[in-house]
CSV table of C-alpha atoms in Angstrom, one decimal:
chain,number,residue,atom,x,y,z
A,1302,ILE,CA,-1.1,-8.7,10.4
A,1303,LYS,CA,-3.5,-11.4,9.5
A,1304,LYS,CA,-2.6,-12.9,6.1
A,1305,ARG,CA,-5.2,-14.2,3.6
A,1306,ASN,CA,-4.6,-17.8,4.8
A,1307,GLY,CA,-5.3,-16.7,8.4
A,1308,VAL,CA,-1.7,-16.9,9.6
A,1309,LEU,CA,-0.7,-14.0,11.9
A,1310,VAL,CA,2.6,-12.3,11.1
A,1311,SER,CA,4.5,-9.3,12.5
A,1312,PHE,CA,3.7,-6.0,10.8
A,1313,ASP,CA,6.4,-5.0,8.3
A,1314,VAL,CA,6.2,-1.6,6.7
A,1315,LYS,CA,8.7,-2.8,4.1
A,1316,LYS,CA,5.9,-5.1,2.6
A,1317,ILE,CA,3.8,-2.0,2.0
A,1318,GLN,CA,6.7,-0.1,0.5
A,1319,ASP,CA,7.6,-3.1,-1.8
A,1320,ALA,CA,4.0,-3.5,-3.0
A,1321,ILE,CA,3.7,0.2,-3.8
A,1322,ARG,CA,7.2,0.3,-5.4
A,1323,LYS,CA,6.4,-2.7,-7.6
A,1324,ALA,CA,3.2,-1.2,-8.9
A,1325,ASN,CA,4.8,2.2,-9.3
A,1326,ASP,CA,7.6,0.7,-11.4
A,1327,ALA,CA,5.2,-1.3,-13.5
A,1328,ALA,CA,3.0,1.7,-14.2
A,1329,ARG,CA,5.7,3.7,-16.0
A,1330,VAL,CA,3.3,6.6,-16.2
A,1331,GLU,CA,2.2,9.0,-13.5
A,1332,ALA,CA,4.8,7.4,-11.3
A,1333,ILE,CA,5.0,8.5,-7.7
A,1334,ALA,CA,7.8,10.9,-7.0
A,1335,PRO,CA,10.3,9.9,-4.2
A,1336,TYR,CA,9.1,12.6,-1.9
A,1337,GLN,CA,5.5,11.5,-2.4
A,1338,PHE,CA,6.4,7.8,-1.9
A,1339,GLU,CA,7.4,8.1,1.8
A,1340,LYS,CA,4.5,10.4,2.5
A,1341,LEU,CA,2.1,7.9,1.0
A,1342,VAL,CA,3.6,5.0,3.0
A,1343,ASN,CA,3.4,7.0,6.2
A,1344,THR,CA,-0.2,8.0,5.5
A,1345,VAL,CA,-1.2,4.3,5.0
A,1346,VAL,CA,0.6,3.3,8.2
A,1347,ASP,CA,-1.0,6.1,10.2
A,1348,ALA,CA,-4.5,5.1,8.9
A,1349,ILE,CA,-4.1,1.6,10.5
A,1350,PRO,CA,-6.3,1.7,13.6
A,1351,ASP,CA,-4.3,1.4,16.9
A,1352,GLY,CA,-4.9,-1.8,18.8
A,1353,GLN,CA,-6.4,-3.7,15.9
A,1354,MET,CA,-5.1,-6.7,14.1
A,1355,PRO,CA,-5.5,-5.6,10.4
A,1356,GLU,CA,-5.9,-8.1,7.6
A,1357,VAL,CA,-3.9,-7.9,4.4
A,1358,GLU,CA,-7.0,-6.9,2.5
A,1359,GLN,CA,-7.6,-4.0,4.9
A,1360,ILE,CA,-4.1,-2.7,4.3
A,1361,GLN,CA,-4.4,-3.1,0.6
A,1362,ASP,CA,-7.7,-1.2,0.7
A,1363,LEU,CA,-6.0,1.6,2.6
A,1364,VAL,CA,-3.2,1.7,0.0
A,1365,GLU,CA,-5.7,1.9,-2.8
A,1366,GLU,CA,-7.7,4.6,-1.0
A,1367,LYS,CA,-4.6,6.8,-0.5
A,1368,LEU,CA,-3.5,6.3,-4.1
A,1369,MET,CA,-6.9,7.3,-5.3
A,1370,LEU,CA,-6.8,10.4,-3.2
A,1371,GLN,CA,-3.5,11.3,-5.0
A,1372,SER,CA,-5.0,10.4,-8.4
A,1373,HIS,CA,-2.6,7.5,-9.1
A,1374,LEU,CA,-5.1,5.4,-11.0
A,1375,PRO,CA,-2.7,3.3,-13.1
A,1376,ILE,CA,-0.9,2.3,-9.9
A,1377,ILE,CA,-4.1,1.3,-8.2
A,1378,THR,CA,-4.9,-1.1,-11.0
A,1379,LEU,CA,-1.5,-2.7,-10.8
A,1380,ILE,CA,-1.4,-3.0,-7.0
A,1381,GLN,CA,-4.6,-4.9,-7.1
A,1382,HIS,CA,-2.9,-7.7,-9.0
A,1383,LEU,CA,0.2,-8.0,-6.7
């Protein structure tokens, strides 16, 4: 993964999980159910193109896109500020 400052780091799915979980916890409305949470994370990870070095912003965009498809608008707003 290429971070915002240009540094390359290993991909860590836990970072995606943590960001979604923090936004979900902060939303307190329309929260993502546990069974939806893992499905969402897997959908985001599967959408990352093979063989590419994604940037943090690209992954954040994927998370927002997948949240939007599931109509989790309050969480999208919060995840943009993490």
